PDB file of C-alpha atoms in Angstrom:
ATOM      1  CA  MET A   1     -35.471 107.507 -18.978  1.00 49.00           C
ATOM      2  CA  GLY A   2     -37.986 108.671 -21.591  1.00 56.00           C
ATOM      3  CA  ILE A   3     -40.982 106.586 -22.514  1.00 57.00           C
ATOM      4  CA  LYS A   4     -42.516 107.162 -25.917  1.00 77.00           C
ATOM      5  CA  GLN A   5     -44.792 104.314 -26.857  1.00 82.00           C
ATOM      6  CA  VAL A   6     -47.105 104.592 -29.846  1.00 86.00           C
ATOM      7  CA  LYS A   7     -49.814 102.237 -31.142  1.00 89.00           C
ATOM      8  CA  VAL A   8     -49.146 101.510 -34.821  1.00 89.00           C
ATOM      9  CA  ASP A   9     -51.064  99.488 -37.406  1.00 90.00           C
ATOM     10  CA  VAL A  10     -48.874  96.585 -38.592  1.00 90.00           C
ATOM     11  CA  ASN A  11     -49.104  97.906 -42.149  1.00 90.00           C
ATOM     12  CA  GLU A  12     -47.166 100.995 -40.978  1.00 89.00           C
ATOM     13  CA  VAL A  13     -44.327  99.052 -39.324  1.00 89.00           C
ATOM     14  CA  THR A  14     -40.926  99.658 -40.901  1.00 88.00           C
ATOM     15  CA  ILE A  15     -37.387  98.432 -40.453  1.00 86.00           C
ATOM     16  CA  GLY A  16     -35.671 100.281 -37.610  1.00 86.00           C
ATOM     17  CA  MET A  17     -38.686 100.410 -35.311  1.00 87.00           C
ATOM     18  CA  PHE A  18     -38.517  98.915 -31.807  1.00 87.00           C
ATOM     19  CA  VAL A  19     -41.600  96.783 -31.153  1.00 90.00           C
ATOM     20  CA  SER A  20     -42.310  96.944 -27.414  1.00 88.00           C
ATOM     21  CA  GLY A  21     -45.803  95.436 -27.313  1.00 88.00           C
ATOM     22  CA  LEU A  22     -48.289  93.417 -29.321  1.00 91.00           C
ATOM     23  CA  ASP A  23     -52.066  93.279 -29.491  1.00 90.00           C
ATOM     24  CA  ARG A  24     -51.914  89.680 -28.208  1.00 89.00           C
ATOM     25  CA  PRO A  25     -49.730  87.669 -25.837  1.00 87.00           C
ATOM     26  CA  TRP A  26     -46.155  87.190 -27.026  1.00 84.00           C
ATOM     27  CA  THR A  27     -46.561  83.427 -26.556  1.00 82.00           C
ATOM     28  CA  GLN A  28     -49.068  83.349 -29.442  1.00 84.00           C
ATOM     29  CA  THR A  29     -46.424  84.626 -31.858  1.00 85.00           C
ATOM     30  CA  PRO A  30     -43.000  83.473 -33.073  1.00 84.00           C
ATOM     31  CA  PHE A  31     -41.414  86.314 -31.040  1.00 79.00           C
ATOM     32  CA  PRO A  32     -40.652  85.015 -27.535  1.00 69.00           C
ATOM     33  CA  LEU A  33     -38.791  88.110 -26.346  1.00 72.00           C
ATOM     34  CA  GLN A  34     -40.850  91.081 -25.326  1.00 77.00           C
ATOM     35  CA  GLY A  35     -39.343  93.867 -27.362  1.00 83.00           C
ATOM     36  CA  PHE A  36     -37.143  93.763 -30.454  1.00 86.00           C
ATOM     37  CA  TYR A  37     -35.870  95.866 -33.314  1.00 86.00           C
ATOM     38  CA  ILE A  38     -37.336  95.266 -36.759  1.00 86.00           C
ATOM     39  CA  ARG A  39     -34.323  94.359 -38.896  1.00 86.00           C
ATOM     40  CA  GLU A  40     -35.775  92.677 -41.963  1.00 86.00           C
ATOM     41  CA  ALA A  41     -38.953  92.419 -44.029  1.00 87.00           C
ATOM     42  CA  GLU A  42     -39.566  88.832 -42.841  1.00 88.00           C
ATOM     43  CA  GLU A  43     -40.125  90.103 -39.290  1.00 88.00           C
ATOM     44  CA  ILE A  44     -42.723  92.553 -40.594  1.00 89.00           C
ATOM     45  CA  ARG A  45     -44.445  89.708 -42.499  1.00 90.00           C
ATOM     46  CA  GLN A  46     -44.532  87.640 -39.290  1.00 89.00           C
ATOM     47  CA  LEU A  47     -46.063  90.560 -37.385  1.00 91.00           C
ATOM     48  CA  LYS A  48     -48.700  91.028 -40.084  1.00 91.00           C
ATOM     49  CA  ALA A  49     -49.576  87.326 -39.903  1.00 91.00           C
ATOM     50  CA  HIS A  50     -50.164  87.471 -36.136  1.00 92.00           C
ATOM     51  CA  CYS A  51     -51.159  91.034 -35.201  1.00 91.00           C
ATOM     52  CA  ARG A  52     -53.387  93.895 -36.301  1.00 92.00           C
ATOM     53  CA  HIS A  53     -51.433  96.535 -34.404  1.00 93.00           C
ATOM     54  CA  VAL A  54     -48.276  96.764 -32.305  1.00 91.00           C
ATOM     55  CA  TYR A  55     -46.785  99.233 -29.869  1.00 90.00           C
ATOM     56  CA  ILE A  56     -43.471 100.782 -30.783  1.00 89.00           C
ATOM     57  CA  ASP A  57     -41.057 102.609 -28.522  1.00 86.00           C
ATOM     58  CA  VAL A  58     -39.885 105.645 -30.461  1.00 78.00           C
ATOM     59  CA  ALA A  59     -37.282 106.437 -27.804  1.00 76.00           C
ATOM     60  CA  LYS A  60     -35.440 103.252 -28.814  1.00 75.00           C
ATOM     61  CA  GLY A  61     -36.179 103.039 -32.529  1.00 70.00           C
ATOM     62  CA  ALA A  62     -37.718 104.804 -35.498  1.00 70.00           C
ATOM     63  CA  GLY A  63     -41.159 106.312 -35.144  1.00 64.00           C
ATOM     64  CA  PRO A  64     -44.081 106.405 -37.537  1.00 65.00           C
ATOM     65  CA  VAL A  65     -43.809 108.916 -40.357  1.00 57.00           C
ATOM     66  CA  GLY A  66     -45.280 112.291 -39.485  1.00 43.00           C
ATOM     67  CA  ALA A  67     -45.944 111.503 -35.820  1.00 43.00           C
ATOM     68  CA  ARG A  68     -45.757 114.393 -33.410  1.00 39.00           C
ATOM     69  CA  LEU A  69     -44.745 112.990 -30.062  1.00 40.00           C
ATOM     70  CA  LYS A  70     -44.106 114.624 -26.731  1.00 38.00           C
ATOM     71  CA  THR A  71     -41.136 113.348 -24.749  1.00 38.00           C
ATOM     72  CA  ILE A  72     -41.942 112.000 -21.322  1.00 37.00           C
ATOM     73  CA  THR A  73     -38.920 111.912 -19.039  1.00 41.00           C
ATOM     74  CA  SER A  74     -38.540 111.039 -15.397  1.00 41.00           C
ATOM     75  CA  GLU A  75     -36.243 113.993 -14.697  1.00 46.00           C
ATOM     76  CA  PRO A  76     -36.346 117.516 -16.151  1.00 48.00           C
ATOM     77  CA  GLN A  77     -33.475 118.516 -18.417  1.00 49.00           C
ATOM     78  CA  ARG A  78     -31.812 121.901 -18.002  1.00 53.00           C
ATOM     79  CA  LYS A  79     -31.037 123.896 -21.119  1.00 52.00           C
ATOM     80  CA  GLY A  80     -27.568 123.066 -22.381  1.00 54.00           C
ATOM     81  CA  ALA A  81     -27.162 120.175 -19.922  1.00 53.00           C
ATOM     82  CA  ARG A  82     -25.980 116.865 -21.273  1.00 52.00           C
ATOM     83  CA  PRO A  83     -28.271 113.936 -20.550  1.00 50.00           C
ATOM     84  CA  SER A  84     -26.933 111.573 -17.925  1.00 51.00           C
ATOM     85  CA  ARG A  85     -25.322 108.364 -19.118  1.00 48.00           C
ATOM     86  CA  SER A  86     -28.214 106.341 -17.705  1.00 48.00           C
ATOM     87  CA  SER A  87     -30.936 108.469 -19.324  1.00 50.00           C
ATOM     88  CA  LYS A  88     -30.894 106.485 -22.571  1.00 50.00           C
ATOM     89  CA  VAL A  89     -30.040 102.848 -22.805  1.00 51.00           C
ATOM     90  CA  LYS A  90     -29.978 101.197 -26.207  1.00 52.00           C
ATOM     91  CA  ILE A  91     -30.065  97.429 -26.186  1.00 54.00           C
ATOM     92  CA  ASP A  92     -29.509  95.686 -29.472  1.00 53.00           C
ATOM     93  CA  VAL A  93     -31.846  92.687 -29.376  1.00 56.00           C
ATOM     94  CA  SER A  94     -33.036  90.793 -32.397  1.00 56.00           C
ATOM     95  CA  PRO A  95     -36.098  88.569 -32.121  1.00 59.00           C
ATOM     96  CA  LEU A  96     -35.790  84.846 -31.679  1.00 60.00           C
ATOM     97  CA  LYS A  97     -37.788  82.617 -33.964  1.00 62.00           C
ATOM     98  CA  ILE A  98     -39.670  79.815 -32.240  1.00 61.00           C
ATOM     99  CA  ARG A  99     -39.301  76.543 -34.082  1.00 62.00           C
ATOM    100  CA  ARG A 100     -41.882  74.062 -32.870  1.00 63.00           C
ATOM    101  CA  ASP A 101     -41.020  70.381 -32.405  1.00 64.00           C
ATOM    102  CA  VAL A 102     -37.280  70.917 -32.826  1.00 62.00           C
ATOM    103  CA  TYR A 103     -36.372  69.743 -29.341  1.00 62.00           C
ATOM    104  CA  LYS A 104     -37.917  66.594 -27.970  1.00 67.00           C
ATOM    105  CA  ASN A 105     -38.237  65.961 -24.243  1.00 66.00           C
ATOM    106  CA  GLU A 106     -35.109  63.910 -23.545  1.00 78.00           C
ATOM    107  CA  THR A 107     -35.766  63.726 -19.806  1.00 82.00           C
ATOM    108  CA  PRO A 108     -39.120  63.100 -18.100  1.00 83.00           C
ATOM    109  CA  LEU A 109     -40.642  66.259 -16.639  1.00 83.00           C
ATOM    110  CA  LYS A 110     -40.661  65.041 -13.012  1.00 85.00           C
ATOM    111  CA  LYS A 111     -36.965  64.168 -13.139  1.00 87.00           C
ATOM    112  CA  GLU A 112     -35.917  67.412 -14.838  1.00 87.00           C
ATOM    113  CA  VAL A 113     -38.074  69.581 -12.548  1.00 88.00           C
ATOM    114  CA  LYS A 114     -36.036  68.396  -9.568  1.00 88.00           C
ATOM    115  CA  HIS A 115     -32.807  69.344 -11.344  1.00 87.00           C
ATOM    116  CA  ALA A 116     -34.326  72.631 -12.540  1.00 87.00           C
ATOM    117  CA  ARG A 117     -35.289  73.637  -8.967  1.00 89.00           C
ATOM    118  CA  GLU A 118     -31.724  73.114  -7.781  1.00 88.00           C
ATOM    119  CA  LEU A 119     -30.431  74.996 -10.800  1.00 88.00           C
ATOM    120  CA  HIS A 120     -32.852  77.874 -10.165  1.00 86.00           C
ATOM    121  CA  GLN A 121     -31.382  78.263  -6.674  1.00 88.00           C
ATOM    122  CA  ALA A 122     -27.845  78.251  -8.135  1.00 85.00           C
ATOM    123  CA  VAL A 123     -28.843  80.920 -10.687  1.00 83.00           C
ATOM    124  CA  PHE A 124     -30.428  83.042  -7.948  1.00 83.00           C
ATOM    125  CA  LYS A 125     -27.284  82.722  -5.792  1.00 85.00           C
ATOM    126  CA  SER A 126     -24.988  83.535  -8.730  1.00 83.00           C
ATOM    127  CA  ILE A 127     -26.972  86.654  -9.630  1.00 83.00           C
ATOM    128  CA  GLY A 128     -26.886  87.771  -5.993  1.00 84.00           C
ATOM    129  CA  GLU A 129     -23.103  87.389  -5.904  1.00 83.00           C
ATOM    130  CA  VAL A 130     -22.704  89.328  -9.143  1.00 82.00           C
ATOM    131  CA  MET A 131     -24.912  92.161  -7.851  1.00 83.00           C
ATOM    132  CA  GLN A 132     -22.994  92.287  -4.567  1.00 84.00           C
ATOM    133  CA  GLN A 133     -19.634  92.417  -6.346  1.00 83.00           C
ATOM    134  CA  LEU A 134     -20.848  95.071  -8.771  1.00 82.00           C
ATOM    135  CA  GLY A 135     -22.020  97.159  -5.833  1.00 82.00           C
ATOM    136  CA  SER A 136     -18.703  96.862  -4.013  1.00 85.00           C
ATOM    137  CA  GLY A 137     -16.600  97.455  -7.131  1.00 83.00           C
ATOM    138  CA  GLU A 138     -15.046  93.989  -7.050  1.00 80.00           C
ATOM    139  CA  ALA A 139     -14.293  91.917 -10.131  1.00 80.00           C
ATOM    140  CA  VAL A 140     -17.322  89.953 -11.326  1.00 77.00           C
ATOM    141  CA  PRO A 141     -16.919  86.151 -11.591  1.00 69.00           C
ATOM    142  CA  VAL A 142     -17.943  85.857 -15.220  1.00 75.00           C
ATOM    143  CA  GLN A 143     -16.911  82.198 -15.496  1.00 79.00           C
ATOM    144  CA  GLU A 144     -19.317  81.097 -12.752  1.00 80.00           C
ATOM    145  CA  THR A 145     -22.143  83.069 -14.352  1.00 79.00           C
ATOM    146  CA  LYS A 146     -21.397  81.490 -17.751  1.00 81.00           C
ATOM    147  CA  ARG A 147     -21.316  78.021 -16.182  1.00 85.00           C
ATOM    148  CA  VAL A 148     -24.709  78.453 -14.516  1.00 84.00           C
ATOM    149  CA  ALA A 149     -26.209  79.943 -17.710  1.00 82.00           C
ATOM    150  CA  SER A 150     -24.912  76.979 -19.701  1.00 83.00           C
ATOM    151  CA  GLN A 151     -26.495  74.541 -17.228  1.00 86.00           C
ATOM    152  CA  MET A 152     -29.772  76.434 -17.568  1.00 84.00           C
ATOM    153  CA  VAL A 153     -29.694  76.046 -21.363  1.00 82.00           C
ATOM    154  CA  ASP A 154     -28.909  72.343 -20.993  1.00 84.00           C
ATOM    155  CA  SER A 155     -31.900  71.907 -18.683  1.00 84.00           C
ATOM    156  CA  VAL A 156     -34.236  73.620 -21.150  1.00 81.00           C
ATOM    157  CA  LEU A 157     -32.931  71.416 -23.964  1.00 80.00           C
ATOM    158  CA  ARG A 158     -33.555  68.266 -21.907  1.00 83.00           C
ATOM    159  CA  ASN A 159     -37.139  69.281 -21.162  1.00 81.00           C
ATOM    160  CA  PRO A 160     -38.322  72.783 -22.174  1.00 76.00           C
ATOM    161  CA  ASP A 161     -41.230  72.781 -19.676  1.00 79.00           C
ATOM    162  CA  ALA A 162     -39.222  71.907 -16.567  1.00 80.00           C
ATOM    163  CA  PHE A 163     -37.332  75.153 -16.036  1.00 75.00           C
ATOM    164  CA  THR A 164     -40.396  77.335 -16.615  1.00 74.00           C
TER     165      THR A 164
END
């Protein structure tokens, strides 16, 4: 998989770029996911309000105008050979906006932490089963995975700090 990361001043960020890093921790911005495509001008305004520069991945999104970049790949490509299916993975992820004080702690932290620990074990077990079934070519139990994911969301809504 090629890695092409470039440091860009926030004033040069444009729609279509994939932001893969910031000049500060992600937790200090309204973008909780590490890495997202710029889809609208509001996202650029948010970046300008919080950062001086960002890192963009030009293998996943648009690059800065006029940049001359060298491709870095983990495996050499033969002339005329098609890249393997796994050589480029495009994930369409839009950033989440953090809205402070929207969810109140419905459950005390100590009580929810106990539930969250049990849930963490269930999530870990469910992921292990999915990986095992993927490896053996069996059908994946999507319903169980959805159920556990839904319980995880419910736990975070009851007390956002407990599951972390």
